[in-house]
mmCIF file of C-alpha atoms and ligand atoms in Angstrom:
data_model
loop_
_atom_site.group_PDB
_atom_site.id
_atom_site.type_symbol
_atom_site.label_atom_id
_atom_site.label_comp_id
_atom_site.label_asym_id
_atom_site.label_seq_id
_atom_site.Cartn_x
_atom_site.Cartn_y
_atom_site.Cartn_z
ATOM 1 C CA MET A 1 -0.004 0.000 0.001
ATOM 2 C CA LEU A 2 1.229 3.487 -0.759
ATOM 3 C CA ASP A 3 2.407 5.309 2.332
ATOM 4 C CA TRP A 4 2.898 9.044 2.102
ATOM 5 C CA SER A 5 3.319 9.630 5.823
ATOM 6 C CA SER A 6 7.089 10.177 5.626
ATOM 7 C CA PHE A 7 6.424 13.509 3.909
ATOM 8 C CA LEU A 8 4.227 14.731 6.756
ATOM 9 C CA LEU A 9 6.986 15.874 9.081
ATOM 10 C CA LYS A 10 7.980 18.791 6.904
ATOM 11 C CA ARG A 11 4.521 20.234 6.313
ATOM 12 C CA LYS A 12 4.081 23.997 6.646
ATOM 13 C CA HIS A 13 1.051 26.197 6.101
ATOM 14 C CA LEU A 14 0.784 28.755 3.301
ATOM 15 C CA ASP A 15 -1.712 30.871 5.221
ATOM 16 C CA GLU A 16 0.855 31.417 7.987
ATOM 17 C CA ILE A 17 3.448 33.238 5.855
ATOM 18 C CA SER A 18 3.329 36.536 3.958
ATOM 19 C CA TRP A 19 3.668 36.435 0.174
ATOM 20 C CA GLU A 20 6.899 38.462 0.402
ATOM 21 C CA ASP A 21 8.486 35.998 2.851
ATOM 22 C CA PHE A 22 7.242 32.969 0.960
ATOM 23 C CA HIS A 23 8.373 34.326 -2.399
ATOM 24 C CA GLN A 24 11.954 34.686 -1.114
ATOM 25 C CA LEU A 25 12.279 31.154 0.266
ATOM 26 C CA PRO A 26 14.645 28.696 -1.425
ATOM 27 C CA LEU A 27 12.693 26.269 -3.652
ATOM 28 C CA THR A 28 13.414 23.291 -1.389
ATOM 29 C CA GLU A 29 11.808 25.146 1.516
ATOM 30 C CA LYS A 30 8.844 26.288 -0.560
ATOM 31 C CA ALA A 31 8.133 22.624 -1.273
ATOM 32 C CA ASN A 32 7.150 22.084 2.385
ATOM 33 C CA TYR A 33 4.143 24.360 1.869
ATOM 34 C CA PHE A 34 2.680 22.213 -0.905
ATOM 35 C CA VAL A 35 2.090 19.038 1.153
ATOM 36 C CA GLN A 36 -1.311 18.068 2.545
ATOM 37 C CA ASN A 37 -2.188 16.606 5.972
ATOM 38 C CA ASN A 38 -1.714 13.008 4.836
ATOM 39 C CA GLY A 39 1.733 13.672 3.296
ATOM 40 C CA ARG A 40 0.545 13.652 -0.325
ATOM 41 C CA PRO A 41 1.151 16.622 -2.625
ATOM 42 C CA TYR A 42 -1.663 19.188 -2.518
ATOM 43 C CA HIS A 43 -0.355 21.888 -4.842
ATOM 44 C CA VAL A 44 2.032 20.767 -7.595
ATOM 45 C CA LEU A 45 4.094 23.815 -8.458
ATOM 46 C CA ILE A 46 7.821 23.027 -8.633
ATOM 47 C CA ALA A 47 10.016 20.040 -9.449
ATOM 48 C CA GLN A 48 11.827 20.560 -6.125
ATOM 49 C CA GLN A 49 8.809 19.210 -4.216
ATOM 50 C CA PHE A 50 9.396 15.656 -5.481
ATOM 51 C CA GLU A 51 11.741 13.166 -3.898
ATOM 52 C CA ARG A 52 12.721 9.699 -5.043
ATOM 53 C CA GLU A 53 10.032 8.019 -2.973
ATOM 54 C CA SER A 54 7.237 10.236 -4.295
ATOM 55 C CA LEU A 55 8.464 9.773 -7.876
ATOM 56 C CA ASP A 56 8.397 5.995 -7.465
ATOM 57 C CA LYS A 57 4.900 6.108 -5.971
ATOM 58 C CA LEU A 58 3.554 8.237 -8.819
ATOM 59 C CA CYS A 59 5.191 6.099 -11.509
ATOM 60 C CA ASP A 60 3.819 2.893 -9.924
ATOM 61 C CA LEU A 61 0.350 4.415 -9.729
ATOM 62 C CA ALA A 62 0.528 5.615 -13.348
ATOM 63 C CA THR A 63 1.314 2.050 -14.444
ATOM 64 C CA ARG A 64 -1.585 0.666 -12.410
ATOM 65 C CA ILE A 65 -3.987 3.203 -13.933
ATOM 66 C CA ARG A 66 -2.652 2.420 -17.418
ATOM 67 C CA ARG A 67 -3.250 -1.298 -16.903
ATOM 68 C CA ILE A 68 -6.651 -0.830 -15.268
ATOM 69 C CA ALA A 69 -7.737 1.408 -18.150
ATOM 70 C CA LYS A 70 -7.250 -1.409 -20.664
ATOM 71 C CA SER A 71 -10.700 -2.889 -19.925
ATOM 72 C CA LYS A 72 -14.185 -1.379 -19.905
ATOM 73 C CA ALA A 73 -14.690 -2.548 -16.323
ATOM 74 C CA GLY A 74 -11.443 -0.816 -15.358
ATOM 75 C CA MET A 75 -12.404 2.390 -17.125
ATOM 76 C CA ASP A 76 -15.800 2.290 -15.416
ATOM 77 C CA PHE A 77 -14.066 1.921 -12.041
ATOM 78 C CA LEU A 78 -11.700 4.828 -12.707
ATOM 79 C CA SER A 79 -14.439 7.087 -14.044
ATOM 80 C CA LEU A 80 -16.365 6.914 -10.768
ATOM 81 C CA LEU A 81 -13.432 7.869 -8.531
ATOM 82 C CA LEU A 82 -13.731 11.649 -8.841
ATOM 83 C CA LYS A 83 -17.132 12.042 -10.477
ATOM 84 C CA HIS A 84 -18.042 14.643 -7.863
ATOM 85 C CA LYS A 85 -15.141 16.982 -8.782
ATOM 86 C CA ARG A 86 -14.730 19.746 -11.365
ATOM 87 C CA ALA A 87 -11.456 21.100 -12.754
ATOM 88 C CA MET A 88 -10.607 24.404 -14.470
ATOM 89 C CA LEU A 89 -7.862 24.285 -17.079
ATOM 90 C CA ASP A 90 -6.631 27.868 -17.331
ATOM 91 C CA PHE A 91 -4.154 27.877 -20.224
ATOM 92 C CA THR A 92 -3.221 31.413 -21.237
ATOM 93 C CA GLN A 93 -0.174 30.138 -23.161
ATOM 94 C CA PRO A 94 -0.442 27.809 -26.164
ATOM 95 C CA SER A 95 -0.454 24.073 -25.448
ATOM 96 C CA SER A 96 -1.571 20.879 -27.158
ATOM 97 C CA ARG A 97 -0.149 17.981 -25.136
ATOM 98 C CA THR A 98 -0.262 19.342 -21.608
ATOM 99 C CA PHE A 99 -3.758 20.714 -22.056
ATOM 100 C CA LEU A 100 -5.157 17.603 -23.713
ATOM 101 C CA SER A 101 -3.415 15.094 -21.448
ATOM 102 C CA PHE A 102 -4.723 16.903 -18.357
ATOM 103 C CA TYR A 103 -8.156 17.065 -19.995
ATOM 104 C CA ALA A 104 -8.009 13.340 -20.747
ATOM 105 C CA ALA A 105 -6.695 12.561 -17.228
ATOM 106 C CA CYS A 106 -9.682 14.411 -15.756
ATOM 107 C CA GLN A 107 -12.036 12.433 -17.998
ATOM 108 C CA ILE A 108 -10.384 9.112 -17.053
ATOM 109 C CA LEU A 109 -11.020 9.865 -13.360
ATOM 110 C CA GLY A 110 -14.558 11.163 -13.947
ATOM 111 C CA ILE A 111 -13.702 14.824 -13.258
ATOM 112 C CA ARG A 112 -15.657 17.325 -15.341
ATOM 113 C CA PRO A 113 -13.142 19.708 -16.932
ATOM 114 C CA ALA A 114 -13.751 23.296 -18.068
ATOM 115 C CA GLU A 115 -11.295 25.548 -19.860
ATOM 116 C CA VAL A 116 -10.131 29.105 -20.472
ATOM 117 C CA ARG A 117 -7.548 29.245 -23.229
ATOM 118 C CA ASN A 118 -7.559 32.925 -23.974
ATOM 119 C CA SER A 119 -7.915 35.645 -21.343
ATOM 120 C CA SER A 120 -9.433 37.931 -23.979
ATOM 121 C CA THR A 121 -12.674 36.020 -23.354
ATOM 122 C CA SER A 122 -12.594 36.652 -19.594
ATOM 123 C CA SER A 123 -13.490 39.683 -17.516
ATOM 124 C CA GLU A 124 -9.766 40.456 -17.287
ATOM 125 C CA MET A 125 -10.502 42.437 -20.449
ATOM 126 C CA LYS A 126 -12.678 44.681 -18.264
ATOM 127 C CA GLY A 127 -9.763 45.302 -15.915
ATOM 128 C CA GLU A 128 -10.202 42.425 -13.448
ATOM 129 C CA SER A 129 -6.912 41.351 -11.853
ATOM 130 C CA ARG A 130 -5.429 37.911 -12.451
ATOM 131 C CA MET A 131 -5.787 37.114 -8.732
ATOM 132 C CA ASP A 132 -9.501 37.997 -8.770
ATOM 133 C CA THR A 133 -9.884 35.806 -11.856
ATOM 134 C CA MET A 134 -8.216 32.877 -10.076
ATOM 135 C CA ARG A 135 -10.384 33.406 -7.005
ATOM 136 C CA THR A 136 -13.414 33.343 -9.290
ATOM 137 C CA PHE A 137 -12.302 29.994 -10.747
ATOM 138 C CA SER A 138 -11.802 28.598 -7.247
ATOM 139 C CA SER A 139 -15.411 29.475 -6.432
ATOM 140 C CA TYR A 140 -16.690 27.086 -9.096
ATOM 141 C CA PHE A 141 -14.014 24.385 -9.397
ATOM 142 C CA ASP A 142 -12.191 21.941 -7.130
ATOM 143 C CA LEU A 143 -8.847 21.954 -8.967
ATOM 144 C CA LEU A 144 -7.043 24.655 -10.994
ATOM 145 C CA ILE A 145 -4.539 23.585 -13.647
ATOM 146 C CA MET A 146 -2.611 26.601 -14.927
ATOM 147 C CA ARG A 147 -0.254 27.313 -17.808
ATOM 148 C CA THR A 148 1.069 30.849 -17.750
ATOM 149 C CA PRO A 149 3.853 32.952 -19.278
ATOM 150 C CA GLU A 150 4.420 34.423 -15.785
ATOM 151 C CA GLN A 151 6.963 32.611 -13.626
ATOM 152 C CA ASN A 152 5.294 32.882 -10.219
ATOM 153 C CA LEU A 153 1.599 33.146 -10.958
ATOM 154 C CA ALA A 154 0.672 29.597 -9.954
ATOM 155 C CA GLU A 155 2.563 29.973 -6.658
ATOM 156 C CA LYS A 156 0.963 33.324 -5.970
ATOM 157 C CA THR A 157 -2.473 31.866 -6.701
ATOM 158 C CA ALA A 158 -1.859 29.019 -4.251
ATOM 159 C CA TRP A 159 -0.723 31.481 -1.610
ATOM 160 C CA MET A 160 -3.638 33.871 -2.233
ATOM 161 C CA LEU A 161 -6.259 31.081 -2.117
ATOM 162 C CA SER A 162 -4.800 29.741 1.150
ATOM 163 C CA ASN A 163 -6.293 32.827 2.765
ATOM 164 C CA THR A 164 -9.788 32.206 1.360
ATOM 165 C CA GLU A 165 -12.581 29.736 2.131
ATOM 166 C CA ARG A 166 -11.760 27.783 -1.102
ATOM 167 C CA PRO A 167 -8.016 26.955 -1.043
ATOM 168 C CA VAL A 168 -8.310 24.463 -3.914
ATOM 169 C CA PRO A 169 -5.237 22.597 -5.251
ATOM 170 C CA ILE A 170 -3.210 24.287 -8.008
ATOM 171 C CA ILE A 171 -1.181 22.394 -10.603
ATOM 172 C CA ASN A 172 1.498 24.255 -12.540
ATOM 173 C CA ALA A 173 1.190 23.096 -16.173
ATOM 174 C CA GLY A 174 4.156 25.250 -17.284
ATOM 175 C CA SER A 175 5.186 28.644 -15.914
ATOM 176 C CA GLY A 176 7.317 31.094 -17.856
ATOM 177 C CA LYS A 177 10.791 29.872 -18.840
ATOM 178 C CA ASP A 178 11.206 28.357 -15.422
ATOM 179 C CA GLN A 179 9.231 25.267 -14.408
ATOM 180 C CA HIS A 180 7.186 22.480 -15.983
ATOM 181 C CA PRO A 181 6.989 20.003 -13.117
ATOM 182 C CA THR A 182 4.403 17.642 -14.579
ATOM 183 C CA GLN A 183 6.386 17.362 -17.836
ATOM 184 C CA ALA A 184 9.355 16.346 -15.688
ATOM 185 C CA LEU A 185 7.178 13.684 -14.050
ATOM 186 C CA LEU A 186 6.164 12.218 -17.407
ATOM 187 C CA ASP A 187 9.783 12.347 -18.546
ATOM 188 C CA VAL A 188 10.934 10.436 -15.469
ATOM 189 C CA TYR A 189 8.118 7.921 -16.057
ATOM 190 C CA THR A 190 9.244 7.515 -19.677
ATOM 191 C CA LEU A 191 12.890 7.062 -18.679
ATOM 192 C CA GLN A 192 11.909 4.575 -16.004
ATOM 193 C CA ARG A 193 9.833 2.531 -18.460
ATOM 194 C CA SER A 194 12.517 2.741 -21.148
ATOM 195 C CA PHE A 195 15.217 1.434 -18.786
ATOM 196 C CA GLU A 196 12.994 -1.061 -16.943
ATOM 197 C CA ARG A 197 15.141 -4.001 -18.122
ATOM 198 C CA ARG A 198 18.432 -2.121 -17.791
ATOM 199 C CA GLY A 199 18.459 -1.397 -14.062
ATOM 200 C CA GLY A 200 16.294 1.739 -14.187
ATOM 201 C CA ILE A 201 17.418 5.350 -14.520
ATOM 202 C CA GLU A 202 20.350 4.840 -12.130
ATOM 203 C CA GLY A 203 23.748 5.158 -13.783
ATOM 204 C CA LYS A 204 22.440 6.418 -17.117
ATOM 205 C CA HIS A 205 23.947 9.193 -19.235
ATOM 206 C CA ILE A 206 21.301 11.722 -20.287
ATOM 207 C CA VAL A 207 22.140 14.225 -23.041
ATOM 208 C CA PHE A 208 20.009 17.373 -23.262
ATOM 209 C CA CYS A 209 20.225 19.252 -26.553
ATOM 210 C CA GLY A 210 18.868 22.538 -27.865
ATOM 211 C CA ASP A 211 17.497 25.572 -26.053
ATOM 212 C CA LEU A 212 18.430 24.685 -22.502
ATOM 213 C CA ALA A 213 18.379 28.276 -21.256
ATOM 214 C CA ARG A 214 14.672 28.765 -21.875
ATOM 215 C CA GLY A 215 13.443 25.178 -22.000
ATOM 216 C CA ARG A 216 11.503 24.753 -18.764
ATOM 217 C CA THR A 217 11.113 20.999 -19.309
ATOM 218 C CA VAL A 218 14.892 20.492 -19.125
ATOM 219 C CA ARG A 219 15.213 22.700 -16.071
ATOM 220 C CA SER A 220 12.575 20.695 -14.176
ATOM 221 C CA LEU A 221 13.793 17.269 -15.339
ATOM 222 C CA ALA A 222 17.445 17.980 -14.504
ATOM 223 C CA LYS A 223 16.371 18.576 -10.912
ATOM 224 C CA LEU A 224 14.430 15.295 -10.727
ATOM 225 C CA LEU A 225 17.398 13.353 -12.090
ATOM 226 C CA THR A 226 19.373 14.243 -8.951
ATOM 227 C CA HIS A 227 17.277 11.587 -7.169
ATOM 228 C CA TYR A 228 18.809 8.754 -9.230
ATOM 229 C CA PRO A 229 22.292 7.574 -8.166
ATOM 230 C CA ASN A 230 25.177 7.745 -10.655
ATOM 231 C CA VAL A 231 23.237 9.550 -13.360
ATOM 232 C CA ARG A 232 25.375 11.939 -15.385
ATOM 233 C CA ILE A 233 24.161 14.691 -17.671
ATOM 234 C CA THR A 234 25.597 16.380 -20.739
ATOM 235 C CA PHE A 235 24.084 19.718 -21.708
ATOM 236 C CA ALA A 236 24.675 20.313 -25.437
ATOM 237 C CA ALA A 237 23.724 23.798 -26.610
ATOM 238 C CA PRO A 238 25.057 26.858 -28.374
ATOM 239 C CA GLY A 239 26.676 29.186 -25.810
ATOM 240 C CA ALA A 240 23.820 31.645 -25.446
ATOM 241 C CA LEU A 241 21.273 28.857 -24.965
ATOM 242 C CA GLN A 242 23.253 26.811 -22.435
ATOM 243 C CA ILE A 243 21.607 25.677 -19.173
ATOM 244 C CA GLY A 244 21.305 28.238 -16.366
ATOM 245 C CA THR A 245 23.800 28.435 -13.525
ATOM 246 C CA ASP A 246 20.944 28.071 -11.012
ATOM 247 C CA ILE A 247 20.305 24.527 -12.289
ATOM 248 C CA LEU A 248 24.036 23.733 -12.298
ATOM 249 C CA ALA A 249 24.223 24.882 -8.666
ATOM 250 C CA GLN A 250 21.433 22.434 -7.798
ATOM 251 C CA LEU A 251 23.284 19.616 -9.580
ATOM 252 C CA ASP A 252 26.500 20.585 -7.770
ATOM 253 C CA SER A 253 24.820 20.477 -4.395
ATOM 254 C CA ALA A 254 23.318 17.061 -5.220
ATOM 255 C CA GLY A 255 26.719 15.797 -6.442
ATOM 256 C CA LEU A 256 25.400 14.947 -9.913
ATOM 257 C CA PRO A 257 28.233 15.116 -12.490
ATOM 258 C CA TYR A 258 27.597 17.077 -15.675
ATOM 259 C CA GLU A 259 29.373 18.457 -18.730
ATOM 260 C CA LEU A 260 28.596 21.427 -20.940
ATOM 261 C CA THR A 261 29.386 21.253 -24.637
ATOM 262 C CA ALA A 262 28.574 23.002 -27.885
ATOM 263 C CA ASP A 263 29.311 19.780 -29.813
ATOM 264 C CA PHE A 264 26.065 17.781 -29.653
ATOM 265 C CA LYS A 265 26.953 15.277 -32.374
ATOM 266 C CA SER A 266 29.967 13.988 -30.424
ATOM 267 C CA THR A 267 27.720 13.031 -27.487
ATOM 268 C CA ILE A 268 25.443 10.688 -29.463
ATOM 269 C CA PRO A 269 27.525 7.447 -29.246
ATOM 270 C CA GLU A 270 27.870 7.910 -25.462
ATOM 271 C CA ALA A 271 24.213 8.545 -24.607
ATOM 272 C CA ASP A 272 21.616 6.366 -22.913
ATOM 273 C CA ALA A 273 18.960 8.990 -23.564
ATOM 274 C CA ILE A 274 19.010 11.952 -25.934
ATOM 275 C CA TYR A 275 16.507 14.640 -24.921
ATOM 276 C CA MET A 276 15.992 17.047 -27.824
ATOM 277 C CA THR A 277 14.309 20.439 -27.417
ATOM 278 C CA ARG A 278 12.953 23.148 -29.680
ATOM 279 C CA ILE A 279 14.509 26.609 -29.892
ATOM 280 C CA GLN A 280 12.084 28.639 -27.784
ATOM 281 C CA ASP A 281 12.171 31.793 -29.896
ATOM 282 C CA GLU A 282 8.827 32.955 -28.546
ATOM 283 C CA TRP A 283 10.959 34.366 -25.709
ATOM 284 C CA ASP A 284 13.189 36.390 -28.072
ATOM 285 C CA THR A 285 12.780 40.083 -27.549
ATOM 286 C CA GLU A 286 14.031 42.983 -29.589
ATOM 287 C CA GLY A 287 17.633 43.535 -28.543
ATOM 288 C CA ASP A 288 17.778 40.134 -26.803
ATOM 289 C CA THR A 289 18.013 37.479 -29.513
ATOM 290 C CA PRO A 290 20.611 34.689 -29.192
ATOM 291 C CA ALA A 291 23.482 34.911 -31.692
ATOM 292 C CA LYS A 292 22.893 32.936 -34.887
ATOM 293 C CA PHE A 293 24.051 29.314 -34.876
ATOM 294 C CA ASN A 294 23.718 26.343 -37.193
ATOM 295 C CA LEU A 295 20.446 24.649 -36.202
ATOM 296 C CA GLU A 296 21.482 21.427 -37.934
ATOM 297 C CA GLU A 297 24.248 20.979 -35.357
ATOM 298 C CA TYR A 298 21.542 20.798 -32.684
ATOM 299 C CA SER A 299 19.214 18.502 -34.607
ATOM 300 C CA PHE A 300 18.935 14.707 -34.685
ATOM 301 C CA SER A 301 19.025 13.366 -38.245
ATOM 302 C CA ALA A 302 18.214 9.911 -39.638
ATOM 303 C CA ASP A 303 21.971 9.543 -40.170
ATOM 304 C CA ASP A 304 22.560 10.064 -36.441
ATOM 305 C CA LEU A 305 20.581 6.861 -35.752
ATOM 306 C CA LYS A 306 23.612 4.877 -36.971
ATOM 307 C CA ARG A 307 25.780 6.289 -34.194
ATOM 308 C CA LEU A 308 23.180 6.016 -31.410
ATOM 309 C CA PRO A 309 23.690 2.957 -29.136
ATOM 310 C CA GLN A 310 21.137 0.197 -29.728
ATOM 311 C CA GLN A 311 19.736 0.453 -26.177
ATOM 312 C CA ALA A 312 19.454 4.242 -26.122
ATOM 313 C CA VAL A 313 16.265 6.274 -26.435
ATOM 314 C CA ILE A 314 15.424 9.579 -28.130
ATOM 315 C CA MET A 315 13.021 11.830 -26.253
ATOM 316 C CA HIS A 316 11.447 15.231 -26.913
ATOM 317 C CA PRO A 317 8.811 17.055 -24.874
ATOM 318 C CA LEU A 318 7.308 18.179 -28.219
ATOM 319 C CA PRO A 319 6.216 20.198 -30.106
ATOM 320 C CA ARG A 320 9.155 19.821 -32.487
ATOM 321 C CA ARG A 321 10.144 21.792 -35.521
ATOM 322 C CA THR A 322 13.164 20.443 -37.371
ATOM 323 C CA GLU A 323 15.229 19.203 -34.413
ATOM 324 C CA ILE A 324 14.264 15.566 -34.982
ATOM 325 C CA ASP A 325 13.913 14.303 -38.528
ATOM 326 C CA PRO A 326 10.482 12.584 -38.856
ATOM 327 C CA ALA A 327 12.397 9.771 -40.613
ATOM 328 C CA CYS A 328 13.508 8.769 -37.071
ATOM 329 C CA ASP A 329 9.934 8.318 -35.851
ATOM 330 C CA ASN A 330 9.620 4.601 -36.576
ATOM 331 C CA ASP A 331 12.946 3.647 -35.055
ATOM 332 C CA PRO A 332 12.251 1.663 -31.847
ATOM 333 C CA ARG A 333 14.568 4.020 -29.961
ATOM 334 C CA ALA A 334 12.362 7.023 -30.743
ATOM 335 C CA VAL A 335 10.068 7.135 -27.699
ATOM 336 C CA TYR A 336 8.710 10.684 -27.946
ATOM 337 C CA TRP A 337 5.189 9.686 -28.989
ATOM 338 C CA ARG A 338 5.012 7.184 -26.138
ATOM 339 C CA GLN A 339 6.472 9.874 -23.863
ATOM 340 C CA MET A 340 3.560 12.132 -24.800
ATOM 341 C CA ARG A 341 0.978 9.436 -23.980
ATOM 342 C CA ASN A 342 2.727 8.761 -20.673
ATOM 343 C CA GLY A 343 1.724 12.303 -19.732
ATOM 344 C CA MET A 344 -1.895 11.222 -19.563
ATOM 345 C CA TRP A 345 -1.115 8.354 -17.172
ATOM 346 C CA ILE A 346 1.215 10.227 -14.816
ATOM 347 C CA ARG A 347 -1.162 13.227 -14.713
ATOM 348 C CA SER A 348 -4.024 10.832 -13.891
ATOM 349 C CA ALA A 349 -1.863 9.396 -11.096
ATOM 350 C CA LEU A 350 -1.038 12.859 -9.809
ATOM 351 C CA ILE A 351 -4.652 14.033 -9.698
ATOM 352 C CA ALA A 352 -5.792 10.758 -8.089
ATOM 353 C CA THR A 353 -3.086 11.213 -5.445
ATOM 354 C CA ILE A 354 -3.993 14.846 -4.740
ATOM 355 C CA PHE A 355 -7.575 13.727 -4.113
ATOM 356 C CA VAL A 356 -6.441 10.650 -2.097
ATOM 357 C CA ARG A 357 -7.821 7.995 -4.432
ATOM 358 C CA ASP A 358 -4.448 6.271 -4.891
ATOM 359 C CA ASN A 359 -5.056 3.482 -2.359
ATOM 360 C CA GLU A 360 -8.437 2.644 -3.925
ATOM 361 C CA ILE A 361 -6.727 2.303 -7.306
ATOM 362 C CA THR A 362 -4.041 0.082 -5.827
ATOM 363 C CA ASN A 363 -6.664 -2.121 -4.116
ATOM 364 C CA TYR A 364 -8.564 -2.498 -7.394
ATOM 365 C CA TYR A 365 -5.329 -3.303 -9.201
ATOM 366 C CA MET A 366 -4.307 -5.986 -6.662
ATOM 367 C CA MET A 367 -7.758 -7.602 -6.756
ATOM 368 C CA ASN A 368 -8.422 -7.477 -10.493
ATOM 369 C CA ILE A 369 -5.256 -7.060 -12.528
ATOM 370 C CA LYS A 370 -2.100 -8.296 -10.813
HETATM 371 N N1 LIG B 1 5.439 19.373 -23.838
HETATM 372 C C1 LIG B 1 4.534 20.377 -23.786
HETATM 373 O O1 LIG B 1 4.438 21.126 -22.801
HETATM 374 O O2 LIG B 1 3.739 20.456 -24.893
HETATM 375 P P1 LIG B 1 2.550 21.493 -25.115
HETATM 376 O O3 LIG B 1 3.176 22.864 -25.142
HETATM 377 O O4 LIG B 1 1.913 21.096 -26.404
HETATM 378 O O5 LIG B 1 1.615 21.382 -23.940
#
């Protein structure tokens, strides 16, 4: 049976700290404010709130849900678990996968989802503040799932609601250039499944390639990889798009070895997993555009498959442009479409855990599937 009680000891209360004090806390301390009474996550806002044990629990639960969902009886069971709940998906930044996989996860668990995908349709156009908008959502829904261009909006919403009569859970579905914690969860789940027969994620060499400065998926995943012994990371990017020093400091303090290089192609024969990313030029601003570089040097071509080890995998959070040749898609090492589907299962597991339905799922699994 899943036991979350070990996380209880650290629990702190958001309504007992000012926003200014909370905002300044180190991320590892902030994490203590996102736990609920039973030790499970309540808000899911930053990658730093996950530890090895919670990652393992969520991955196990995702697999159970995936297996249960194979039959009509299983789907019927899952769809009754949270039939009494409603979720608001507030996505003011473009999204296909995160939006739809959360939407599908809600449907799997019986939650009725609603959506705002463009704030021009909300009363914010009449001058209402973002915080008042979020408080309005919390009046009608039991869970808020937010994608925002602003770095701290989800955290601020969680803090603000903690001082109201409806402090509903908040899930960060991507915030600014900074965090994408649930993408990191699905990436860990994909790595774990990919290396199931090779001793797990432990000891693997993960190569990140592309826009690592502004790619929030890499920033969140790098942090989660510190929980797996003997992992090493290579960050392959043009100078201006190299990973941030804040992430390197976190790797240093966890003792995870890493290398920085501008020569992606030389890393391919040494990789267990290649994690490609898109150049995030939506963040370019006038006067702040990275120097030109040869995009092909940071792309994975069909020719590169010949130099990739047979047991390695190619991942991508998607969407892609030209950084992976579609000719690679049918190679068994290309797992990015599976990775995308894994998002639906791990997000189902996360929502079921937030609403404390995880043990019921495990009981059903033990009685009917195992
Ligand atoms: N990986 C990811 O966040 O994709 P979307 O932007 O399509 O949600």
